[in-house]
Coordinates of N, CA and C in Angstrom, one line a residue:
V840 N 0.8 -1.0 -0.2 CA -0.1 0.0 -0.1 C 0.9 1.2 -0.1
R841 N 0.7 2.1 -1.0 CA 1.4 3.4 -1.2 C 0.7 4.6 -0.5
F842 N 1.0 5.0 0.9 CA 0.6 6.2 1.6 C 1.2 7.3 1.1
A843 N 0.2 8.4 1.1 CA 0.6 9.6 0.7 C 1.8 10.2 1.6
Y844 N 2.7 11.1 0.9 CA 3.7 11.7 1.9 C 3.1 12.7 2.7
E845 N 3.7 12.6 4.1 CA 3.1 13.5 5.1 C 4.0 14.8 5.0
W846 N 3.3 15.9 4.6 CA 3.8 17.4 4.6 C 3.5 18.0 6.0
H847 N 4.5 18.9 6.3 CA 4.3 19.4 7.5 C 5.2 20.9 7.5
D848 N 4.7 21.5 6.1 CA 5.2 22.8 5.8 C 3.9 23.6 5.6
D849 N 2.6 23.5 6.3 CA 1.6 24.4 6.1 C 2.0 25.9 6.5
G850 N 2.7 26.0 7.4 CA 3.4 27.6 7.7 C 4.2 28.3 6.9
W851 N 4.8 27.2 6.0 CA 5.7 27.9 5.1 C 5.3 29.0 3.9
K852 N 5.9 30.0 3.6 CA 5.3 31.1 2.6 C 6.6 31.3 1.8
T853 N 6.3 31.1 0.3 CA 7.4 31.4 -0.5 C 7.8 32.6 -0.6
P854 N 9.1 33.0 -0.4 CA 9.6 34.7 -0.3 C 9.1 35.3 -1.5
L855 N 9.3 36.6 -1.4 CA 9.1 37.2 -2.7 C 10.1 37.4 -3.5
I856 N 9.9 37.5 -4.8 CA 11.0 37.4 -5.8 C 12.0 38.3 -5.5
S857 N 11.7 39.5 -5.0 CA 12.7 40.7 -5.0 C 13.5 40.4 -3.6
D858 N 13.1 39.1 -2.8 CA 14.1 39.2 -1.8 C 14.7 37.9 -1.8
L859 N 15.0 37.2 -2.9 CA 15.7 35.8 -3.1 C 17.2 36.2 -3.3
I860 N 17.8 35.2 -2.4 CA 19.2 35.1 -2.5 C 19.4 33.6 -3.0
L861 N 19.8 33.6 -4.3 CA 19.8 32.2 -4.9 C 21.3 31.4 -4.9
Y862 N 21.1 30.3 -4.6 CA 22.3 29.4 -4.6 C 22.0 28.4 -5.6
E863 N 22.7 28.4 -6.6 CA 22.3 27.3 -7.6 C 23.1 26.0 -7.5
L864 N 22.7 25.0 -7.7 CA 23.3 23.6 -7.5 C 23.0 22.6 -8.2
S865 N 23.9 21.8 -8.5 CA 23.5 20.5 -9.1 C 23.5 19.5 -8.2
V866 N 22.6 18.5 -7.9 CA 22.5 17.6 -6.8 C 23.6 16.7 -6.8
Y867 N 24.0 16.1 -7.9 CA 25.3 15.3 -7.8 C 26.4 16.3 -7.3
G868 N 26.8 17.3 -7.9 CA 28.0 18.0 -7.6 C 28.0 18.7 -6.3
F869 N 26.9 18.9 -5.7 CA 26.7 19.6 -4.2 C 27.3 18.9 -3.2
T870 N 27.3 17.5 -3.2 CA 27.6 16.7 -2.3 C 28.6 15.4 -2.6
Q871 N 28.9 15.2 -3.9 CA 29.4 14.0 -4.0 C 30.9 14.2 -3.6
G872 N 31.2 13.2 -3.2 CA 32.9 13.1 -2.4 C 33.1 13.9 -1.3
D873 N 32.0 14.4 -0.6 CA 32.2 15.4 0.6 C 32.0 14.6 1.8
A874 N 33.2 14.5 2.8 CA 33.1 13.5 3.9 C 32.3 14.1 4.8
D875 N 31.8 15.2 4.8 CA 30.7 15.5 6.0 C 29.4 14.8 5.5
I876 N 29.1 14.1 4.5 CA 27.7 13.8 4.0 C 28.2 12.2 4.0
P877 N 27.2 11.4 4.4 CA 27.0 9.9 4.5 C 27.4 9.4 3.0
S878 N 28.1 8.4 2.8 CA 28.6 7.9 1.4 C 27.3 7.5 0.7
S879 N 26.3 7.2 1.4 CA 24.8 6.5 0.6 C 24.2 7.8 0.3
H880 N 24.4 9.0 0.6 CA 23.7 10.1 0.3 C 24.5 11.1 -0.8
Q881 N 25.7 10.8 -0.8 CA 26.5 11.7 -1.7 C 26.0 11.9 -3.2
G882 N 25.8 13.0 -3.6 CA 25.5 13.0 -4.9 C 24.0 13.1 -5.2
K883 N 23.1 12.9 -4.3 CA 21.6 12.3 -4.2 C 20.8 13.6 -3.5
F884 N 19.4 13.7 -3.5 CA 18.5 14.2 -2.9 C 18.8 14.4 -1.5
A885 N 19.3 13.0 -0.9 CA 19.3 12.9 0.4 C 20.6 13.6 0.8
G886 N 21.7 13.9 0.2 CA 22.6 14.6 0.7 C 22.4 16.3 0.7
V887 N 21.7 16.7 -0.1 CA 21.3 18.1 -0.3 C 20.2 18.2 1.1
A888 N 19.3 17.3 1.4 CA 18.6 17.5 2.6 C 19.5 17.4 3.9
D889 N 20.6 16.7 4.0 CA 21.5 16.8 5.0 C 22.3 18.1 5.3
R890 N 22.6 18.6 4.0 CA 23.3 19.9 4.3 C 22.5 21.0 4.4
I891 N 21.1 21.0 4.1 CA 20.2 22.0 4.5 C 19.9 21.9 6.0
Q892 N 19.8 20.6 6.4 CA 19.4 20.4 8.0 C 20.4 20.9 8.8
A893 N 21.9 20.6 8.1 CA 22.8 21.1 9.0 C 23.1 22.7 9.1
G894 N 22.2 23.6 8.3 CA 22.4 25.1 8.2 C 23.1 25.5 7.5
Y895 N 23.5 24.8 6.5 CA 24.5 25.2 5.3 C 24.0 26.8 4.7
F896 N 22.9 26.7 4.2 CA 22.2 27.8 3.7 C 22.2 29.2 4.5
Q897 N 21.8 29.0 5.5 CA 21.6 30.1 6.8 C 23.2 30.6 6.8
R898 N 24.1 29.9 6.9 CA 25.7 30.2 7.1 C 26.0 31.1 5.8
V899 N 25.6 30.8 4.8 CA 26.2 31.4 3.6 C 25.1 32.6 3.1
G900 N 24.0 32.6 3.9 CA 23.1 33.8 3.6 C 22.2 33.7 2.6
S901 N 21.6 32.4 2.0 CA 20.9 32.1 0.9 C 19.7 31.6 1.5
N902 N 18.6 32.3 0.8 CA 17.2 31.8 1.2 C 16.3 31.0 0.2
A903 N 17.3 30.7 -1.0 CA 16.5 30.0 -1.9 C 17.6 29.3 -2.8
I904 N 17.2 27.8 -3.0 CA 18.2 27.0 -4.0 C 17.7 26.8 -5.3
S905 N 18.2 27.3 -6.4 CA 18.0 26.9 -7.5 C 18.6 25.6 -8.0
I906 N 17.9 24.6 -8.1 CA 18.5 23.1 -8.8 C 18.4 22.8 -9.8
M907 N 19.7 22.4 -10.6 CA 19.8 22.1 -12.0 C 18.8 20.9 -12.1
P908 N 18.3 20.7 -13.5 CA 17.5 19.7 -13.9 C 17.5 18.3 -12.9
V909 N 16.2 18.2 -12.5 CA 16.2 16.9 -11.9 C 15.1 15.8 -12.6
N910 N 14.8 16.3 -13.6 CA 13.9 15.2 -14.5 C 14.8 14.0 -14.9
E911 N 14.2 13.0 -15.2 CA 14.9 12.0 -15.9 C 15.8 12.1 -17.0
F912 N 17.1 12.1 -16.8 CA 17.7 12.3 -18.0 C 18.7 11.1 -18.6
S913 N 19.2 11.2 -19.7 CA 19.7 10.0 -20.4 C 20.9 9.6 -20.3
T914 N 21.8 10.3 -19.5 CA 23.2 10.0 -19.1 C 23.3 9.5 -17.7
P915 N 24.2 8.8 -17.4 CA 24.3 8.4 -15.9 C 24.8 9.5 -15.2
M916 N 24.3 9.6 -13.8 CA 24.7 10.8 -13.2 C 26.5 11.0 -13.0
G917 N 27.0 12.0 -12.9 CA 28.3 12.2 -12.8 C 28.8 13.6 -13.2
S918 N 30.0 14.0 -13.0 CA 30.5 15.2 -12.8 C 30.3 16.1 -14.2
G919 N 30.0 15.2 -15.3 CA 29.7 15.8 -16.7 C 28.4 15.8 -17.2
A920 N 27.6 15.4 -16.0 CA 26.1 15.1 -16.5 C 25.3 16.3 -15.6
L921 N 24.6 17.3 -16.2 CA 23.9 18.4 -15.3 C 22.6 18.2 -15.6
G922 N 22.1 17.2 -16.4 CA 20.7 17.1 -16.6 C 19.9 18.2 -17.5
Y923 N 20.6 18.7 -18.5 CA 20.3 19.4 -19.6 C 19.9 18.5 -20.9
N924 N 19.8 17.1 -20.5 CA 19.4 16.5 -21.5 C 18.0 15.5 -21.5
P925 N 17.2 16.2 -21.0 CA 15.9 15.6 -20.6 C 15.3 14.4 -21.5
S926 N 15.0 13.3 -20.8 CA 14.1 12.1 -21.7 C 12.7 11.9 -21.1
L927 N 12.6 12.3 -19.7 CA 11.3 12.2 -19.3 C 11.1 13.2 -18.3
Y928 N 9.8 14.0 -18.3 CA 9.6 15.4 -17.7 C 8.9 14.8 -16.5
F929 N 8.2 13.9 -16.3 CA 7.5 13.5 -15.0 C 8.2 13.0 -14.1
A930 N 9.2 12.2 -14.3 CA 10.0 11.4 -13.2 C 11.5 12.1 -12.8
P931 N 11.4 12.2 -11.6 CA 12.7 12.5 -11.1 C 13.7 11.5 -11.5
E932 N 14.9 12.1 -11.6 CA 16.1 11.3 -12.1 C 16.3 10.4 -11.1
R933 N 16.2 9.0 -11.2 CA 16.4 8.0 -10.6 C 18.0 7.8 -9.8
D934 N 18.8 8.5 -10.2 CA 20.1 8.4 -9.8 C 20.2 9.2 -8.6
F935 N 19.3 10.2 -8.5 CA 19.2 11.1 -7.4 C 18.4 10.7 -6.3
G936 N 17.6 9.5 -6.3 CA 16.7 9.1 -5.4 C 15.3 8.8 -5.8
T937 N 14.5 8.5 -4.7 CA 13.1 8.2 -5.2 C 12.3 9.5 -5.2
P938 N 10.9 9.6 -5.7 CA 10.2 10.6 -5.5 C 10.1 11.2 -4.2
D939 N 9.8 10.4 -3.1 CA 9.8 10.7 -1.7 C 11.1 11.2 -1.2
D940 N 12.3 10.8 -1.8 CA 13.5 11.4 -1.5 C 13.4 13.0 -1.7
Y941 N 13.0 13.1 -2.9 CA 12.8 14.7 -3.5 C 11.9 15.4 -2.7
R942 N 10.9 14.8 -2.3 CA 10.0 15.6 -1.4 C 10.6 15.7 0.2
T943 N 11.4 14.9 0.4 CA 12.0 15.1 1.8 C 12.8 16.4 1.7
M944 N 13.7 16.6 0.5 CA 14.7 17.4 0.4 C 13.9 18.8 0.5
V945 N 12.7 19.0 -0.3 CA 12.1 20.1 -0.4 C 11.4 20.5 1.0
H946 N 10.9 19.3 1.8 CA 10.3 19.4 3.1 C 11.3 20.0 4.2
A947 N 12.6 19.6 3.9 CA 13.6 20.1 4.7 C 14.0 21.3 4.6
A948 N 13.9 21.8 3.2 CA 14.4 23.2 2.9 C 13.2 24.1 3.3
H949 N 11.9 23.8 3.3 CA 10.8 24.7 3.8 C 11.0 24.6 5.5
Q950 N 11.4 23.7 5.9 CA 11.4 23.7 7.5 C 12.5 24.6 7.7
N951 N 13.5 24.9 7.0 CA 14.7 25.7 7.5 C 14.7 27.1 6.7
G952 N 13.6 27.3 6.2 CA 13.7 28.8 5.6 C 14.2 28.9 4.1
V953 N 14.1 27.9 3.4 CA 14.9 27.9 2.2 C 13.8 27.5 0.9
A954 N 13.4 28.3 0.0 CA 12.8 28.0 -1.1 C 13.5 27.1 -2.1
V955 N 12.8 26.4 -2.9 CA 13.2 25.5 -3.9 C 12.8 25.8 -5.3
I956 N 13.6 26.2 -6.0 CA 13.2 26.4 -7.5 C 14.0 25.3 -8.6
S957 N 13.3 24.9 -9.4 CA 13.4 23.7 -10.2 C 13.8 24.2 -11.5
D958 N 15.0 23.7 -12.1 CA 15.2 24.4 -13.5 C 14.4 23.2 -14.3
Q959 N 13.7 23.7 -15.4 CA 12.9 23.0 -16.4 C 13.5 23.4 -17.8
V960 N 13.8 22.2 -18.5 CA 14.3 22.4 -19.8 C 13.4 21.9 -21.0
F961 N 12.7 23.0 -21.2 CA 11.5 22.8 -22.2 C 11.7 23.2 -23.6
N962 N 13.0 23.6 -24.0 CA 13.2 24.0 -25.1 C 13.7 22.8 -26.2
H963 N 14.4 21.7 -25.6 CA 14.8 20.5 -26.5 C 14.9 19.2 -25.5
A964 N 15.2 18.2 -25.9 CA 15.2 17.0 -25.4 C 16.4 16.0 -25.8
S965 N 16.7 15.0 -25.1 CA 17.8 14.2 -25.4 C 17.7 13.5 -26.7
N966 N 18.6 13.4 -27.6 CA 18.7 12.9 -28.8 C 19.1 11.5 -28.6
D967 N 19.8 11.1 -27.5 CA 20.4 9.7 -27.1 C 19.3 8.7 -26.9
F968 N 18.3 9.2 -25.9 CA 17.1 8.3 -25.5 C 16.1 9.2 -25.0
N969 N 15.0 8.9 -25.8 CA 13.6 9.8 -25.4 C 12.5 8.9 -25.9
P970 N 11.7 8.6 -24.6 CA 10.4 7.8 -24.9 C 9.5 8.6 -25.7
L971 N 9.8 9.8 -25.6 CA 8.7 10.9 -26.3 C 8.8 10.8 -28.0
W972 N 9.9 10.3 -28.5 CA 10.3 10.5 -29.9 C 9.4 9.4 -30.7
K973 N 8.4 10.1 -31.5 CA 7.7 9.3 -32.2 C 6.7 8.6 -31.5
L974 N 6.7 8.7 -30.1 CA 5.3 8.5 -29.2 C 4.1 8.5 -30.0
I975 N 3.8 9.7 -30.4 CA 2.4 10.0 -31.2 C 2.9 10.7 -32.5
L976 N 2.6 9.9 -33.7 CA 2.8 10.2 -34.9 C 1.9 11.4 -35.4
D977 N 2.4 12.5 -36.1 CA 1.8 13.3 -36.8 C 0.8 12.9 -38.0
H978 N 1.7 11.9 -38.8 CA 1.2 11.1 -39.8 C 2.0 9.9 -40.0
P979 N 1.3 8.9 -40.7 CA 1.7 7.6 -40.6 C 3.3 7.7 -41.4
A980 N 3.6 8.3 -42.3 CA 4.9 8.4 -43.1 C 6.1 8.7 -42.1
E981 N 5.8 9.2 -41.0 CA 6.7 9.7 -39.9 C 7.4 8.4 -39.3
E982 N 6.7 7.2 -39.5 CA 7.2 6.1 -38.7 C 8.6 5.8 -39.3
G983 N 8.6 6.0 -40.7 CA 10.0 5.6 -41.3 C 10.9 6.8 -41.6
D984 N 10.7 8.0 -41.2 CA 11.5 9.2 -41.4 C 12.3 9.5 -39.9
S985 N 13.4 9.4 -40.3 CA 14.5 9.8 -39.0 C 14.2 11.0 -38.7
A986 N 14.0 11.9 -39.4 CA 14.2 13.3 -39.0 C 12.8 14.1 -38.4
E987 N 11.8 13.2 -38.3 CA 10.4 13.6 -37.8 C 10.3 12.8 -36.7
G988 N 10.1 13.4 -35.5 CA 9.7 12.8 -34.2 C 8.4 12.7 -33.6
G989 N 7.5 13.1 -34.5 CA 6.0 12.8 -33.9 C 5.5 14.3 -33.3
L990 N 4.4 14.1 -32.5 CA 3.8 15.3 -31.9 C 4.6 16.0 -31.1
Y991 N 5.4 15.6 -30.1 CA 6.2 16.5 -29.2 C 7.4 17.0 -29.8
F992 N 7.6 17.0 -31.1 CA 9.0 17.5 -31.7 C 8.5 18.2 -33.0
S993 N 9.6 19.3 -33.1 CA 9.5 20.4 -34.4 C 11.0 20.8 -34.5
G994 N 11.5 20.2 -35.5 CA 12.8 21.2 -35.8 C 13.9 20.7 -34.7
A995 N 14.9 21.8 -34.9 CA 16.3 21.5 -33.9 C 16.5 22.5 -33.3
T996 N 17.4 22.3 -32.3 CA 18.2 23.5 -31.5 C 19.6 23.1 -31.2
P997 N 20.7 24.0 -30.9 CA 22.0 23.5 -30.8 C 22.2 22.3 -30.2
W998 N 21.1 21.9 -29.1 CA 21.4 21.1 -28.0 C 20.6 19.6 -28.3
G999 N 19.9 19.7 -29.2 CA 18.9 18.5 -29.5 C 17.8 18.8 -30.0
N1000 N 16.9 17.8 -30.3 CA 15.5 17.9 -31.1 C 14.6 19.0 -30.2
R1001 N 14.0 19.9 -31.0 CA 13.4 20.9 -30.5 C 12.0 20.3 -30.1
I1002 N 11.6 21.0 -28.8 CA 10.1 20.4 -28.4 C 9.1 21.5 -29.1
S1003 N 8.2 20.9 -29.3 CA 7.1 21.7 -30.2 C 6.2 22.4 -29.3
T1004 N 6.7 23.5 -28.7 CA 5.9 24.3 -27.8 C 4.8 25.3 -28.3
E1005 N 4.8 25.1 -29.7 CA 3.7 26.0 -30.3 C 2.5 25.2 -30.3
R1006 N 2.5 24.0 -30.0 CA 1.4 22.9 -30.3 C 0.5 23.0 -28.7
T1007 N -0.8 22.9 -28.9 CA -1.6 23.0 -27.5 C -1.1 21.7 -26.9
E1008 N -1.1 20.7 -27.6 CA -1.1 19.2 -26.9 C 0.4 19.2 -26.1
T1009 N 1.3 19.6 -26.7 CA 2.5 19.8 -26.1 C 2.7 20.6 -24.7
Q1010 N 1.9 21.8 -25.2 CA 2.0 22.7 -24.0 C 1.1 22.1 -22.9
N1011 N 0.1 21.5 -23.2 CA -0.6 20.8 -22.0 C 0.1 20.0 -21.1
M1012 N 1.1 19.1 -21.9 CA 1.8 18.4 -21.1 C 3.1 19.0 -20.2
L1013 N 3.7 20.0 -20.8 CA 4.6 20.7 -20.0 C 3.9 21.4 -18.8
I1014 N 2.8 22.0 -19.1 CA 2.3 22.8 -18.2 C 1.8 21.8 -16.8
D1015 N 1.1 20.4 -17.4 CA 1.1 19.7 -16.1 C 2.2 19.2 -15.5
V1016 N 3.3 19.1 -16.3 CA 4.6 18.8 -15.5 C 4.8 19.6 -14.3
C1017 N 4.8 21.1 -14.6 CA 5.1 22.1 -13.6 C 3.9 22.1 -12.6
K1018 N 2.7 21.9 -12.8 CA 1.6 21.8 -11.9 C 1.9 20.6 -11.1
N1019 N 2.2 19.6 -11.5 CA 2.7 18.1 -10.8 C 3.7 18.5 -9.7
M1020 N 4.9 19.3 -10.2 CA 6.0 19.7 -9.2 C 5.4 20.7 -8.0
V1021 N 4.5 21.5 -8.5 CA 3.9 22.3 -7.3 C 3.1 21.6 -6.4
V1022 N 2.3 20.6 -7.0 CA 1.3 19.9 -5.9 C 2.0 18.8 -5.3
E1023 N 2.6 18.0 -5.9 CA 3.2 16.8 -5.6 C 4.7 17.0 -4.8
Y1024 N 5.3 18.1 -5.2 CA 6.7 18.3 -4.4 C 6.7 19.6 -3.7
H1025 N 5.9 20.5 -3.9 CA 5.7 21.5 -3.1 C 6.7 22.6 -3.5
V1026 N 7.3 22.6 -4.7 CA 8.3 23.6 -5.1 C 7.8 24.9 -5.2
D1027 N 8.8 25.8 -4.9 CA 8.4 27.3 -5.1 C 8.4 27.9 -6.4
G1028 N 8.9 27.2 -7.2 CA 8.9 28.1 -8.7 C 10.0 27.3 -9.6
F1029 N 10.1 28.1 -10.7 CA 11.0 27.5 -11.8 C 11.8 28.3 -12.2
R1030 N 12.9 27.8 -12.9 CA 13.8 28.5 -13.9 C 13.9 27.6 -15.2
F1031 N 13.4 28.6 -16.3 CA 13.2 27.8 -17.5 C 14.3 28.1 -18.5
D1032 N 15.0 27.0 -19.1 CA 16.1 26.8 -19.9 C 15.7 27.5 -20.9
F1033 N 16.7 28.7 -21.6 CA 16.8 29.3 -23.1 C 15.2 29.3 -23.5
T1034 N 14.6 30.5 -23.3 CA 13.4 30.6 -23.6 C 13.1 31.6 -24.7
H1035 N 14.2 31.8 -25.5 CA 14.1 33.0 -26.5 C 13.0 32.5 -27.4
S1036 N 12.2 33.4 -28.2 CA 11.4 33.0 -29.1 C 11.9 32.3 -30.3
S1037 N 13.1 32.5 -30.5 CA 13.7 31.6 -31.9 C 13.3 30.0 -31.8
L1038 N 13.6 29.8 -30.4 CA 13.3 28.3 -30.0 C 11.9 27.9 -29.1
M1039 N 11.4 28.8 -28.5 CA 10.4 28.5 -27.6 C 9.3 29.4 -27.9
H1040 N 7.9 29.1 -28.1 CA 6.8 29.7 -28.4 C 6.4 30.6 -27.1
H1041 N 6.3 31.7 -27.3 CA 5.9 32.5 -26.0 C 4.5 32.5 -25.6
D1042 N 3.7 32.3 -26.6 CA 2.0 32.0 -26.1 C 2.2 30.9 -25.2
F1043 N 3.0 29.8 -25.2 CA 3.0 28.6 -24.1 C 3.6 29.4 -22.8
L1044 N 4.7 30.2 -22.8 CA 5.1 30.5 -21.7 C 4.2 31.5 -20.7
N1045 N 3.4 32.3 -21.7 CA 2.4 33.2 -21.3 C 1.2 32.4 -20.4
R1046 N 1.0 31.2 -21.2 CA -0.2 30.4 -21.0 C 0.4 29.6 -19.6
L1047 N 1.5 29.1 -19.5 CA 2.0 28.6 -18.5 C 1.9 29.3 -17.1
A1048 N 2.3 30.7 -17.2 CA 2.1 31.6 -16.0 C 1.0 31.9 -15.6
D1049 N -0.1 31.9 -16.5 CA -1.4 32.1 -16.2 C -1.9 30.8 -15.3
E1050 N -1.6 29.7 -15.8 CA -2.2 28.5 -15.1 C -1.5 28.3 -13.7
L1051 N -0.3 28.6 -14.0 CA 0.5 28.3 -12.5 C 0.3 29.5 -11.5
Q1052 N 0.1 30.5 -11.9 CA -0.3 31.7 -11.2 C -1.8 31.4 -10.4
A1053 N -2.7 30.8 -11.3 CA -3.9 30.4 -10.7 C -4.1 29.5 -9.6
I1054 N -2.8 28.5 -9.4 CA -3.0 27.4 -8.5 C -2.0 27.8 -7.3
K1055 N -1.0 28.6 -7.6 CA 0.0 29.4 -6.8 C 0.1 30.6 -7.2
P1056 N -0.5 31.6 -6.6 CA -0.1 32.9 -6.8 C 1.0 33.6 -6.7
D1057 N 1.9 33.0 -5.8 CA 3.5 33.6 -5.6 C 4.3 32.7 -6.1
V1058 N 4.1 31.8 -7.3 CA 4.8 31.0 -7.8 C 6.2 31.7 -8.3
I1059 N 7.4 31.3 -8.3 CA 8.4 32.2 -8.9 C 8.6 31.7 -10.3
L1060 N 8.7 32.7 -11.3 CA 9.2 32.2 -12.4 C 10.2 32.8 -13.2
I1061 N 11.1 32.1 -13.5 CA 12.6 32.7 -14.0 C 12.9 32.2 -15.4
A1062 N 12.8 33.1 -16.4 CA 13.3 32.5 -17.8 C 14.7 33.0 -18.3
E1063 N 15.4 32.1 -18.7 CA 16.6 32.5 -19.2 C 16.5 33.1 -20.6
N1064 N 16.4 34.4 -20.8 CA 16.0 34.9 -21.9 C 17.0 36.1 -22.5
M1065 N 17.9 35.6 -23.6 CA 18.9 36.4 -24.1 C 18.9 36.6 -25.5
P1066 N 18.7 38.0 -26.0 CA 18.4 39.1 -25.3 C 17.1 39.1 -24.6
N1067 N 16.7 40.0 -23.7 CA 15.5 40.0 -23.1 C 14.4 40.6 -23.9
E1068 N 13.3 39.7 -23.9 CA 12.2 40.0 -24.6 C 11.1 40.5 -23.9
R1069 N 10.6 41.8 -24.2 CA 9.6 42.4 -23.2 C 8.5 41.8 -23.0
D1070 N 7.8 40.9 -23.9 CA 6.5 40.2 -23.7 C 6.6 39.2 -22.4
L1071 N 7.7 38.7 -22.2 CA 7.8 37.9 -20.9 C 7.8 38.7 -19.6
N1072 N 7.9 40.1 -19.6 CA 7.5 41.0 -18.5 C 6.0 40.8 -18.1
R1073 N 5.2 40.4 -19.2 CA 3.7 40.4 -19.0 C 3.3 41.8 -18.4
Q1074 N 2.4 41.9 -17.2 CA 2.0 43.3 -16.6 C 3.1 43.7 -15.8
G1075 N 4.2 43.2 -15.6 CA 5.3 43.5 -14.9 C 5.3 43.1 -13.3
F1076 N 4.2 43.1 -12.7 CA 4.1 42.5 -11.3 C 4.1 41.1 -11.4
N1077 N 3.5 40.4 -12.5 CA 3.4 39.2 -12.6 C 4.2 38.5 -13.7
G1078 N 5.4 39.0 -14.1 CA 6.1 38.7 -15.4 C 7.3 37.7 -14.7
F1079 N 8.1 37.0 -15.7 CA 9.0 36.4 -15.4 C 10.2 37.3 -15.2
A1080 N 10.9 36.8 -14.0 CA 12.2 37.5 -13.7 C 13.1 36.9 -14.9
Q1081 N 14.2 37.6 -15.5 CA 14.9 37.2 -16.6 C 16.4 37.0 -15.9
W1082 N 16.7 35.7 -16.4 CA 17.9 35.1 -16.2 C 19.0 35.8 -17.4
A1083 N 19.4 36.6 -17.4 CA 20.1 36.9 -18.8 C 21.7 37.5 -18.7

């Protein structure tokens, strides 16, 4: 029998974006090989939780951690794998621990005054292994065409096959990924990798912001957008912060 995770962070309040002091980290790199972390926790969600509970972020003066991608990615965990080659969007990277290990890390953060921001790579996906490739075909001829990847893909990027963020069905999936992270993992917000309109459709980003703010009005939204494109400012108060 699978019991629901017991959260005890009802008193937690996500800090204002203007008050954030961010600490960006890789789950693997943050604790791997560090003697102060139990060997079974090194390079995993559990190791990050250990360091949170030890008061590390209070000592360095940070009130938020920006975690590099934790969605399942196609290469083994290691010093050269930062998660920017996603293969599955709903599953946490197995090498980092279980879904409940991820929840425990976020829970520890909130109990110690630290917000958690999750990095999402929605511009491209892994070319090495990706179950979404040809999962749903646009037309029968795609089955034998190595260049076309079906519903969820459209074109290419410098880093991999481009996700079709202009399509409503793809938008639905990616927005549900973020809603799942907010509801099931209590994350405070997101940093979105390379959001320039040359590769990512901005109607998607604005729809995503609307739907996330409807379920979590104080959700933190940060877009890597170079150069800055003004439409992501939205009305200002509800716009994306820009990682530029």
